[in-house]
Amino acid sequence: MTKPSLPELLHAAVTAVGGTERPGQVTMAESVAEAIDDGSHLLVQAGTGTGKSLGYLVPALAHGVGVPPAGGRGRVVVATATLALQRQLVERDLPRTVDALHPLLRRRPEFAMLKGRSNYLCLHRLHEGMPQDEEEGLFDQFEAAAPTSKLGQDLLRLRDWADETENGDRDDLTPGVSDKAWAQVSVSSRECLGASKCAYGAECFAEMARERAKLAEVVVTNHALLAIDAIEGAPVLPQHEVLIVDEAHELVSRVTGVATGELTPGQVNRAVRRAAKLVDEKAADQLQTAAEGFERLMELALPGRLEEIPEDLGYALAALRDAARTVISALGTTRDKSVQDEDAVRKQALASVETVHDVAERIVNGSEWDVVWYERHDRFGASLRVAPMSVSGLLREKLFADRSVVLTSATLKLGGDFNGVGASLGLAPEGTEGEDLPQWKGVDVGSPFDYPKQGILYVAKHLSRPARDGDRADMLDELTELIQAAGGRTLGLFSSMRAAQQAAEELRVRIPEFPVLLQGEETLGELIKNFAADPRTCLFGTLSLWQGVDVPGPSCQLVVMDKIPFPRPDDPLMSARQKAVEDAGGNGFMAVAATHAALLMAQGAGRLVRASGDRGVVAVLDQRLATARYGGYLKSSLPDFWYTTDRNQVRRSLAAIDAAARQAEAEAE
């Protein structure tokens, strides 16, 4: 029997999910198979509606069972940024695709999902209790929480769920529980006793997930675990020949998040309490004194980047580092049999103190590749943070070595090419030859949508130039008129939460006939559900709405961006990155601020057309997109909508789209 070709496999998979084959999907599958086959690297921009999941899953599964042209048999890891896509792959796309390909491949490829340890229920915590800060040993969190409280109810649900769950994955618990409740029945990798030392090691859900991953041809994970695997040196992912990164526009941000350290007075004091009963009095007092000195200085500090660590803060951090090191040594030598389940208590204390030590030492060492800054939040208090100036070198060294890497997203091509995103990933411009430079290719497979006919890009050129945090009365007037013309149906994407709140408050008074939902007033899932259910409704919000809304149909026919989403000028990390580019002779504004804005705008504009029947307008209420020199770069990063600055024409178009939607709704009733 001859082995099936890639087109045959793709056709079978698409048919199984009830879809239709698209040229872009075929091109993508062929490009992915070719990259896997020759061990090269690939960046694929696949627009909304391409069906990119099957575009990479089919060649990945073929590779997993050793079917050409996707090379020899080997494991593939797929990493996503969002929980929604992770679940879609494991619960819908992979089962259907595996069933469809089974007759052609003559075997059923195995797949598994793998997450960080804290995503799984810890049986030791559940049955033995959890360490507490104030007293020795463990306590029963189920008895400590009032049964009538929200925490108590969540914990009781968790205990019942523990008896029926097969995998202990938090995301399978419906409805979910609070973070506070989950924290009492889960552990981080640093807090875990280890399967060999834990009485429940043989039944451990996290260990079982790892074993399933070792046996699977395709392992689905997340960007954070991928980052941990790259940064920490101790492998947490199984060996694999191919890595596919979906939602790849998020990768740099997620890796930066994992590589960022934080110190707060509360965190340090918690480490002191956890260690105090387990070490000798001298070591405990040393850490306590260092913690008090650190806390005093944090009350005095002013927010902003610390290009040089102030002398008094440097002394306080050095004292904290040295005291933490002493406690870590003491935790390894002293034993106290009077402490209930001492190993678990000691492990949690050690994890807390090690974190304090590692972050304090990193800041004291003062690498030129790190950015340190001080923040103060009304809710969370003061914190000291340290993050890498860039993760491009780390990604070049760790991501692209010894495996073929495919990165895909609807938004990878900014300003007309892949080089901007490529640079953030540590890649030289496409086609550059050089020793130790990963070779890669960029492919744009397009979109099945006819953007010039389905959408309009409108720039409100007549509005005054937006000032930082300034009053924008003319913008609110424009927004009001656009929503009225559209009959509601508006997704408002704002550059700050403050701007979103001000607009919501104002428009609820001006046009009460069009309800305005505001991010933060309900869960994101509820907001999107309610927005989709009522076409007259508007939804306003900030960052997560720029990327997390998928509402095809008449409920979203106007997407408004209040202004170009450049990073704030006082953002410590972004401004440091921009300055570093300038110091090296580059254009820091274009490399950092404009690239950041282009990526967000491309994601935001992508909320408009989600299906072949969608029509509407993306309105940018910022004249700079039409007047500034960088406007062309930003526009070329967006879908190829029909472009205009004519406000009257846009109102007529919105009114016509609204009328057509109303007629369709009436006919459907």
XYZ file of C-alpha atoms in Angstrom:
669
model
C 0.000 0.000 0.000
C 1.415 3.370 -1.020
C 1.726 6.001 1.647
C -0.819 8.832 1.438
C 0.224 12.192 0.052
C -0.085 15.426 2.022
C -3.000 16.681 -0.157
C -4.890 13.431 0.549
C -4.311 13.780 4.286
C -5.339 17.436 4.318
C -8.474 16.730 2.289
C -9.505 13.967 4.706
C -8.950 16.222 7.724
C -10.823 19.203 6.278
C -13.744 16.994 5.280
C -13.904 15.503 8.783
C -14.324 18.910 10.429
C -16.948 19.994 7.903
C -14.730 22.647 6.334
C -13.687 23.548 2.833
C -10.155 23.456 1.521
C -8.608 26.868 1.001
C -5.572 27.677 -1.140
C -3.836 29.376 1.797
C -4.319 26.328 3.978
C -2.844 24.054 1.304
C 0.143 26.381 0.862
C 0.659 26.490 4.615
C 0.527 22.698 5.013
C 3.031 22.248 2.182
C 5.380 24.881 3.657
C 5.197 23.344 7.131
C 5.851 19.850 5.762
C 8.823 21.141 3.784
C 10.308 22.887 6.854
C 9.875 19.746 8.961
C 11.356 17.587 6.218
C 14.550 19.630 5.801
C 14.878 20.741 9.436
C 14.574 24.452 8.614
C 12.677 27.298 10.309
C 9.502 28.935 9.029
C 7.391 32.000 9.843
C 3.858 31.699 8.456
C 1.323 34.501 8.440
C -2.099 32.917 8.020
C -5.031 35.307 8.078
C -8.278 34.722 9.940
C -10.342 31.998 8.260
C -7.351 30.212 6.707
C -7.756 27.163 8.916
C -4.183 27.332 10.136
C -4.670 24.736 12.889
C -5.150 21.998 10.289
C -2.464 23.648 8.166
C 0.116 22.606 10.768
C -1.578 19.666 12.533
C -1.809 17.489 9.414
C 1.937 17.640 8.567
C 2.731 17.364 12.293
C 0.726 14.150 12.658
C 2.183 12.784 9.421
C 5.660 13.446 10.807
C 4.690 11.805 14.087
C 3.998 8.501 12.367
C 6.763 8.806 9.769
C 4.819 9.632 6.604
C 6.604 11.670 3.871
C 6.941 14.466 2.923
C 7.116 15.415 6.595
C 10.261 13.449 7.299
C 10.887 10.561 9.661
C 8.921 9.663 12.732
C 9.373 12.008 15.683
C 7.589 14.036 18.324
C 6.083 17.468 17.637
C 5.400 20.080 20.337
C 2.682 22.676 19.653
C 2.773 25.746 21.924
C -0.116 28.241 22.124
C -0.516 31.544 23.981
C -4.138 31.200 25.051
C -6.108 28.630 26.971
C -8.922 28.883 24.409
C -6.726 27.671 21.540
C -5.104 25.001 23.698
C -8.523 23.563 24.525
C -9.701 23.868 20.927
C -6.717 21.853 19.707
C -7.017 19.084 22.289
C -10.797 18.842 22.550
C -11.857 19.476 18.959
C -9.214 19.769 16.238
C -6.874 16.924 17.204
C -9.529 14.260 17.963
C -11.309 14.909 14.649
C -8.084 15.076 12.676
C -6.694 11.891 14.220
C -9.954 10.050 13.458
C -9.900 11.302 9.876
C -6.251 10.390 9.263
C -6.315 7.010 11.010
C -7.437 5.002 7.931
C -4.814 6.684 5.731
C -1.940 6.554 8.225
C -2.839 2.986 9.289
C -2.236 3.900 12.911
C -3.726 6.335 15.366
C -1.290 9.091 16.371
C -1.345 9.863 20.088
C -1.614 13.407 21.426
C -1.478 14.901 24.912
C -1.663 18.248 26.693
C 1.033 19.384 29.115
C 0.879 22.399 31.442
C 2.847 23.781 34.342
C 2.604 21.887 37.640
C 0.443 24.495 39.353
C -2.342 23.820 36.841
C -2.905 20.361 38.340
C -4.562 19.410 41.620
C -1.977 18.347 44.238
C -3.198 15.288 46.148
C -0.708 15.912 48.951
C -2.111 19.396 49.546
C -5.655 18.090 49.238
C -5.295 15.261 51.775
C -2.558 16.461 54.124
C -3.329 20.172 54.239
C -1.186 23.140 53.340
C 1.652 24.920 55.171
C 0.677 28.154 56.842
C 2.818 31.114 57.701
C 1.846 31.782 61.294
C 2.120 28.336 62.873
C 4.152 25.200 62.522
C 3.126 22.354 60.280
C 0.102 22.076 58.047
C -3.516 22.976 58.561
C -6.745 21.617 57.112
C -7.887 24.351 54.757
C -11.292 22.693 54.383
C -12.057 23.035 58.075
C -10.441 26.453 58.392
C -12.658 28.080 55.752
C -16.237 28.907 56.696
C -18.535 26.548 54.734
C -20.842 29.452 53.886
C -18.048 31.658 52.490
C -17.163 31.735 48.810
C -13.731 30.263 49.663
C -15.294 27.491 51.744
C -17.749 26.603 48.981
C -14.986 26.533 46.389
C -12.853 24.241 48.559
C -15.742 21.834 49.149
C -16.350 21.699 45.403
C -12.668 20.961 44.847
C -12.735 18.105 47.348
C -15.755 16.555 45.621
C -14.216 17.093 42.187
C -10.995 15.385 43.277
C -12.910 12.107 43.603
C -14.177 12.196 40.033
C -11.530 13.960 37.917
C -9.293 11.809 35.754
C -6.548 14.342 35.083
C -6.783 16.951 37.879
C -6.531 19.793 35.333
C -7.954 23.029 36.735
C -9.458 23.961 33.396
C -11.675 20.884 33.444
C -13.405 22.125 36.599
C -16.654 23.806 35.552
C -17.575 26.308 36.794
C -14.138 27.376 37.948
C -12.957 28.430 41.398
C -11.091 31.498 42.647
C -7.317 31.741 42.430
C -7.218 31.829 46.237
C -9.051 28.510 46.504
C -6.949 26.851 43.815
C -3.715 28.010 45.484
C -4.650 25.917 48.521
C -4.795 22.658 46.553
C -1.913 23.173 44.103
C 1.868 23.607 44.241
C 4.504 25.258 42.096
C 7.380 23.216 40.714
C 9.633 24.618 43.461
C 7.190 23.628 46.214
C 6.616 20.092 44.931
C 8.146 17.323 47.076
C 8.896 15.218 44.012
C 7.176 11.988 43.050
C 9.754 9.793 44.808
C 9.369 11.598 48.162
C 5.616 12.208 48.089
C 3.171 9.698 49.529
C 0.881 10.440 46.577
C 3.587 10.384 43.911
C 2.185 7.293 42.196
C -1.191 9.019 41.730
C 0.128 12.529 40.959
C -1.858 14.233 38.207
C 1.084 16.385 37.072
C 3.358 13.334 36.819
C 0.707 11.413 34.896
C 0.420 14.314 32.425
C 4.178 14.163 31.877
C 4.059 10.418 31.298
C 1.250 10.835 28.742
C 3.316 13.489 26.968
C 6.310 11.138 26.726
C 4.152 8.611 24.855
C 2.485 11.077 22.461
C 3.500 12.050 18.919
C 1.978 15.529 19.375
C 2.219 17.423 22.675
C 0.179 20.613 23.130
C 1.559 23.076 25.675
C 1.717 26.827 26.290
C 4.243 29.590 25.680
C 5.015 29.904 29.388
C 6.077 26.260 29.733
C 8.069 26.582 26.520
C 9.841 29.601 28.037
C 10.576 27.769 31.284
C 11.983 24.856 29.278
C 14.294 27.274 27.436
C 15.312 29.529 30.344
C 15.797 27.216 33.299
C 17.965 24.615 31.650
C 16.114 21.690 33.277
C 13.892 20.235 30.538
C 10.178 20.176 31.342
C 9.053 19.252 27.822
C 9.752 15.812 26.325
C 12.422 15.512 23.639
C 11.078 16.635 20.262
C 12.280 17.240 16.709
C 9.715 19.861 15.709
C 8.311 22.877 17.542
C 5.228 24.689 16.237
C 4.428 28.007 17.935
C 0.876 29.206 17.308
C -0.195 32.742 18.272
C 3.496 33.472 17.779
C 2.985 37.255 17.962
C 2.624 36.711 21.744
C 5.798 34.677 22.246
C 8.252 37.491 23.058
C 5.842 38.963 25.623
C 5.266 35.580 27.304
C 8.971 34.729 27.425
C 9.714 38.175 28.867
C 7.066 37.563 31.544
C 8.640 34.266 32.572
C 12.105 35.880 32.649
C 10.918 38.774 34.858
C 11.668 38.713 38.583
C 9.810 40.608 41.301
C 10.419 41.502 44.940
C 7.735 42.939 47.231
C 7.759 43.544 50.985
C 4.811 41.169 51.380
C 6.596 38.408 49.484
C 9.767 38.859 51.565
C 7.844 38.865 54.858
C 6.032 35.708 53.807
C 9.390 34.018 53.197
C 10.530 35.120 56.682
C 7.447 33.635 58.357
C 7.720 30.366 56.457
C 11.377 29.861 57.334
C 11.401 31.175 60.925
C 10.329 27.941 62.669
C 12.647 25.753 60.597
C 16.028 27.426 61.121
C 18.093 28.552 64.096
C 17.261 31.863 65.734
C 20.354 33.650 64.414
C 19.556 32.873 60.756
C 15.896 33.782 61.232
C 16.781 37.109 62.887
C 19.216 37.971 60.100
C 16.511 37.470 57.448
C 13.954 39.357 59.554
C 16.281 42.343 59.935
C 17.093 42.383 56.220
C 13.373 42.196 55.382
C 12.599 45.175 57.622
C 15.358 47.235 55.996
C 14.077 46.402 52.526
C 10.488 47.283 53.475
C 11.504 50.688 54.862
C 13.278 51.621 51.632
C 10.373 50.431 49.469
C 8.086 52.877 51.292
C 10.372 55.767 50.319
C 11.191 54.880 46.702
C 9.737 56.730 43.719
C 8.307 54.851 40.713
C 10.415 54.529 37.605
C 13.439 52.867 36.064
C 16.573 52.496 38.179
C 19.424 52.833 35.697
C 21.732 52.625 38.693
C 20.688 51.030 41.961
C 20.721 53.674 44.748
C 23.407 52.931 47.321
C 21.023 52.375 50.242
C 18.811 50.083 48.178
C 21.888 48.186 47.005
C 22.946 47.608 50.621
C 19.433 46.475 51.551
C 19.281 44.023 48.637
C 22.746 42.654 49.388
C 21.718 42.122 53.015
C 18.557 40.375 51.850
C 20.518 38.159 49.452
C 23.093 37.200 52.097
C 20.460 36.525 54.761
C 18.432 34.421 52.319
C 21.553 32.413 51.431
C 22.198 31.741 55.135
C 18.601 30.565 55.625
C 18.764 28.329 52.550
C 21.861 26.618 53.996
C 20.191 26.292 57.398
C 17.019 24.831 55.886
C 19.119 22.082 54.411
C 20.756 21.066 57.714
C 18.289 21.570 60.570
C 15.410 19.222 61.292
C 12.466 19.610 63.632
C 10.364 16.490 64.107
C 7.732 18.494 65.990
C 6.644 20.102 62.711
C 3.823 18.167 61.101
C 4.779 16.926 57.595
C 8.072 18.736 57.862
C 9.195 17.958 54.311
C 6.230 19.801 52.762
C 6.569 22.776 55.114
C 10.319 22.954 54.491
C 9.868 22.720 50.716
C 7.438 25.648 50.647
C 9.729 27.735 52.879
C 12.723 26.900 50.706
C 10.839 27.895 47.540
C 9.917 31.279 49.027
C 13.415 32.058 50.310
C 15.119 30.894 47.091
C 12.933 33.241 45.062
C 13.876 36.170 47.298
C 17.561 35.226 47.064
C 17.570 34.799 43.295
C 15.830 38.098 42.495
C 17.880 40.091 45.035
C 21.119 38.612 43.689
C 20.112 39.321 40.093
C 19.427 42.992 40.861
C 22.598 43.396 42.955
C 24.730 41.852 40.196
C 23.393 44.526 37.831
C 23.681 42.930 34.398
C 23.775 45.438 31.542
C 21.211 43.208 29.833
C 18.635 43.682 32.606
C 16.203 46.529 33.274
C 15.274 47.277 36.907
C 12.366 49.462 37.960
C 10.204 50.361 40.925
C 6.392 50.314 40.778
C 3.683 51.310 43.202
C 0.072 50.166 42.821
C -2.878 51.322 44.904
C -4.018 47.724 45.272
C -0.811 45.689 45.280
C 1.599 48.104 46.957
C 5.262 48.604 46.078
C 7.363 46.211 44.021
C 10.834 46.015 42.546
C 10.995 44.323 39.154
C 13.806 43.126 36.900
C 13.382 41.984 33.296
C 15.691 41.239 30.365
C 16.369 44.163 28.030
C 15.707 41.722 25.198
C 14.908 38.019 24.889
C 16.065 37.813 21.270
C 19.476 36.344 22.132
C 17.904 33.802 24.456
C 15.388 32.755 21.798
C 18.038 32.532 19.073
C 20.189 30.299 21.263
C 17.523 28.157 22.921
C 14.557 28.089 20.541
C 16.146 27.457 17.164
C 18.854 24.972 18.125
C 18.557 21.250 17.355
C 14.989 21.300 16.054
C 12.834 22.669 13.267
C 10.685 25.613 14.398
C 7.472 26.835 12.760
C 5.967 30.081 14.056
C 2.495 31.092 12.898
C -0.047 33.827 13.550
C -2.459 36.074 11.693
C -0.080 38.970 12.444
C 3.621 38.324 11.832
C 4.188 40.521 8.790
C 4.555 44.104 10.011
C 5.282 46.986 7.671
C 5.250 44.616 4.711
C 7.806 42.014 5.825
C 8.652 39.524 8.580
C 11.938 41.135 9.634
C 10.544 43.155 12.551
C 9.033 40.112 14.238
C 12.052 38.054 13.183
C 14.420 40.467 14.949
C 12.436 40.200 18.182
C 12.902 36.429 17.970
C 16.661 36.719 17.485
C 16.604 36.149 13.730
C 18.701 38.118 11.240
C 16.859 39.614 8.228
C 15.475 36.939 5.937
C 18.127 35.600 3.567
C 21.081 36.780 5.659
C 23.949 34.294 5.535
C 26.276 33.793 8.466
C 27.704 31.267 10.847
C 25.465 30.592 13.862
C 22.583 32.523 12.262
C 19.416 30.397 12.070
C 18.201 30.249 8.466
C 14.499 30.894 8.027
C 11.830 31.689 5.489
C 8.699 33.814 5.752
C 5.484 32.836 3.985
C 2.252 34.844 3.858
C -0.553 32.504 2.804
C -3.153 35.270 2.791
C -6.754 35.040 3.892
C -9.911 33.682 2.253
C -11.654 36.984 3.013
C -12.013 39.798 0.480
C -10.890 42.608 2.758
C -11.308 45.529 0.304
C -14.956 44.545 -0.216
C -15.741 43.434 3.324
C -14.177 46.237 5.325
C -13.328 49.932 5.416
C -10.370 51.457 7.253
C -11.417 54.940 8.322
C -8.994 57.432 9.846
C -10.596 60.450 11.519
C -8.073 62.895 10.095
C -10.074 65.957 11.205
C -9.722 65.210 14.935
C -7.173 67.036 17.055
C -3.930 65.203 17.758
C -4.364 63.119 20.928
C -2.379 64.276 23.938
C -1.330 61.940 26.703
C -4.245 61.561 29.158
C -5.796 64.739 27.740
C -9.499 65.523 27.379
C -10.685 64.405 23.925
C -14.144 65.916 23.567
C -13.984 65.803 19.752
C -13.089 62.100 19.858
C -16.135 61.364 22.043
C -18.350 63.329 19.635
C -16.990 61.291 16.732
C -17.442 58.020 18.613
C -21.038 58.909 19.465
C -21.902 59.641 15.825
C -20.237 56.447 14.575
C -22.118 54.259 17.069
C -25.405 55.913 16.157
C -24.744 55.320 12.461
C -23.815 51.678 13.121
C -26.859 51.057 15.318
C -24.638 49.895 18.185
C -22.649 46.831 17.053
C -19.391 48.420 18.262
C -16.212 47.027 19.775
C -14.294 49.903 21.342
C -10.562 49.252 21.739
C -8.893 51.793 24.018
C -5.251 52.466 24.731
C -5.854 52.662 28.499
C -8.448 51.493 30.994
C -8.971 55.089 32.075
C -9.901 56.090 28.514
C -12.299 53.146 28.191
C -14.016 54.031 31.477
C -14.383 57.705 30.548
C -15.860 56.837 27.153
C -18.283 54.311 28.659
C -19.504 56.774 31.286
C -19.975 59.538 28.718
C -21.753 57.433 26.088
C -24.090 55.797 28.593
C -25.419 59.312 29.196
C -25.348 60.501 25.573
C -26.899 57.465 23.847
C -28.603 55.289 26.485
C -30.462 53.396 23.748
C -27.184 51.609 22.958
C -26.013 49.665 26.054
C -22.259 49.927 26.742
C -20.510 46.964 28.375
C -17.200 47.754 30.068
C -14.281 45.426 30.652
C -13.892 44.658 34.345
C -17.572 44.945 35.202
C -18.104 41.243 34.396
C -15.851 38.350 33.438
C -14.438 38.593 29.929
C -16.390 35.504 28.868
C -19.687 36.982 30.068
C -18.980 40.325 28.400
C -18.264 38.726 25.016
C -21.315 36.480 25.327
C -23.606 39.434 26.073
C -21.998 41.532 23.325
C -22.618 38.809 20.759
C -26.224 38.263 21.908
C -27.495 41.835 21.366
C -26.500 43.703 18.172
C -27.391 47.084 19.708
C -24.769 46.586 22.420
C -21.260 48.080 22.503
C -18.262 46.595 24.310
C -15.425 48.840 25.518
C -12.117 47.744 26.988
C -8.374 47.583 26.666
C -5.579 45.077 25.980
C -7.323 41.685 26.199
C -10.099 42.909 23.888
C -7.590 43.905 21.194
C -6.725 40.219 20.847
C -9.374 38.107 22.567
C -12.713 38.788 20.844
C -14.099 36.449 18.180
C -17.647 37.591 17.365
C -18.556 36.969 13.718
C -21.835 38.324 12.393
C -23.864 41.504 12.881
C -22.967 42.160 16.537
C -19.530 43.509 15.611
C -19.652 45.745 12.539
C -17.683 48.691 13.890
C -14.265 48.359 15.549
C -13.014 51.634 17.014
C -9.462 52.369 18.180
C -9.299 55.550 20.236
C -5.644 56.149 19.327
C -2.515 54.422 18.078
C -1.483 52.109 20.946
C 2.122 53.160 21.418
C 3.686 52.079 24.727
C 3.529 54.725 27.432
C 6.644 56.952 27.345
C 7.274 56.119 31.006
C 7.076 52.347 30.483
C 10.464 51.328 31.967
C 11.057 48.230 29.877
C 9.870 49.596 26.530
C 11.750 52.890 26.943
C 14.908 50.990 27.911
C 14.615 48.775 24.846
C 14.055 51.798 22.630
C 17.115 53.577 24.041
C 19.257 50.451 23.557
C 18.367 50.355 19.852
C 19.202 54.068 19.516
C 22.521 53.621 21.313
C 23.389 50.909 18.792
C 22.691 53.305 15.913
C 19.187 52.096 15.052
C 15.760 53.735 15.013
C 14.478 52.931 18.483
C 11.036 54.399 17.894
C 10.361 52.266 14.806
C 12.007 49.124 16.195
C 10.144 49.176 19.516
C 7.234 51.636 19.794
C 5.980 51.453 16.198
C 6.388 47.669 16.043
C 4.459 47.305 19.314
C 1.668 49.547 17.979
C 1.562 47.806 14.584
C 1.160 44.407 16.182
C -1.672 45.543 18.443
C -3.441 47.408 15.636
C -3.200 44.395 13.341
C -4.693 42.234 16.078
C -7.402 44.792 16.819
C -8.368 45.258 13.169
C -8.606 41.488 12.892
C -11.641 41.541 15.205
C -13.830 42.952 12.397
C -13.948 40.270 9.712
C -14.267 36.821 11.253
C -16.414 35.146 8.571
C -17.046 35.451 4.834
C -20.331 37.311 5.363
C -18.982 39.940 7.749
C -19.040 43.613 6.737
C -17.985 46.700 8.637
C -15.592 49.515 9.485
C -12.380 49.805 11.459
C -12.289 53.414 12.676
C -9.017 54.849 14.017
C -9.743 58.082 15.889
C -6.166 59.307 15.656
C -5.128 61.641 12.837
C -1.495 60.487 13.075
C -2.293 57.318 11.116
C -2.986 59.601 8.125
C -0.509 62.420 8.771
C 2.600 61.035 10.498
C 5.596 59.584 8.633
C 5.170 56.237 10.373
C 1.488 56.059 9.346
C 2.312 54.130 6.177
C 4.195 51.490 8.160
C 1.244 51.017 10.513
C -1.341 50.916 7.690
C 0.689 48.325 5.764
C 0.521 46.073 8.845
C -3.298 46.006 8.764
C -5.638 43.932 6.579
C -6.048 45.387 3.112
C -9.302 47.225 3.823
C -10.633 49.980 1.568
C -9.168 53.189 3.008
C -10.818 56.572 3.531
C -10.720 59.716 5.672
C -14.198 60.853 4.533
C -16.381 60.914 7.659
C -19.674 61.383 5.768
C -18.990 58.460 3.485
C -18.221 56.240 6.471
C -21.461 57.208 8.218
C -23.430 56.353 5.076
C -21.625 53.023 4.799
C -22.277 52.167 8.451
C -25.959 53.105 8.117
C -26.266 50.870 5.036
C -24.550 47.951 6.797
C -26.830 48.441 9.806
C -29.941 48.534 7.615
C -28.909 45.320 5.842
C -28.275 43.625 9.177
C -31.656 44.733 10.524
C -33.389 43.399 7.430
C -31.609 40.058 7.746
C -32.573 39.886 11.433
C -36.203 40.644 10.614
C -36.305 37.982 7.895
C -34.800 35.445 10.283
C -37.538 35.982 12.881
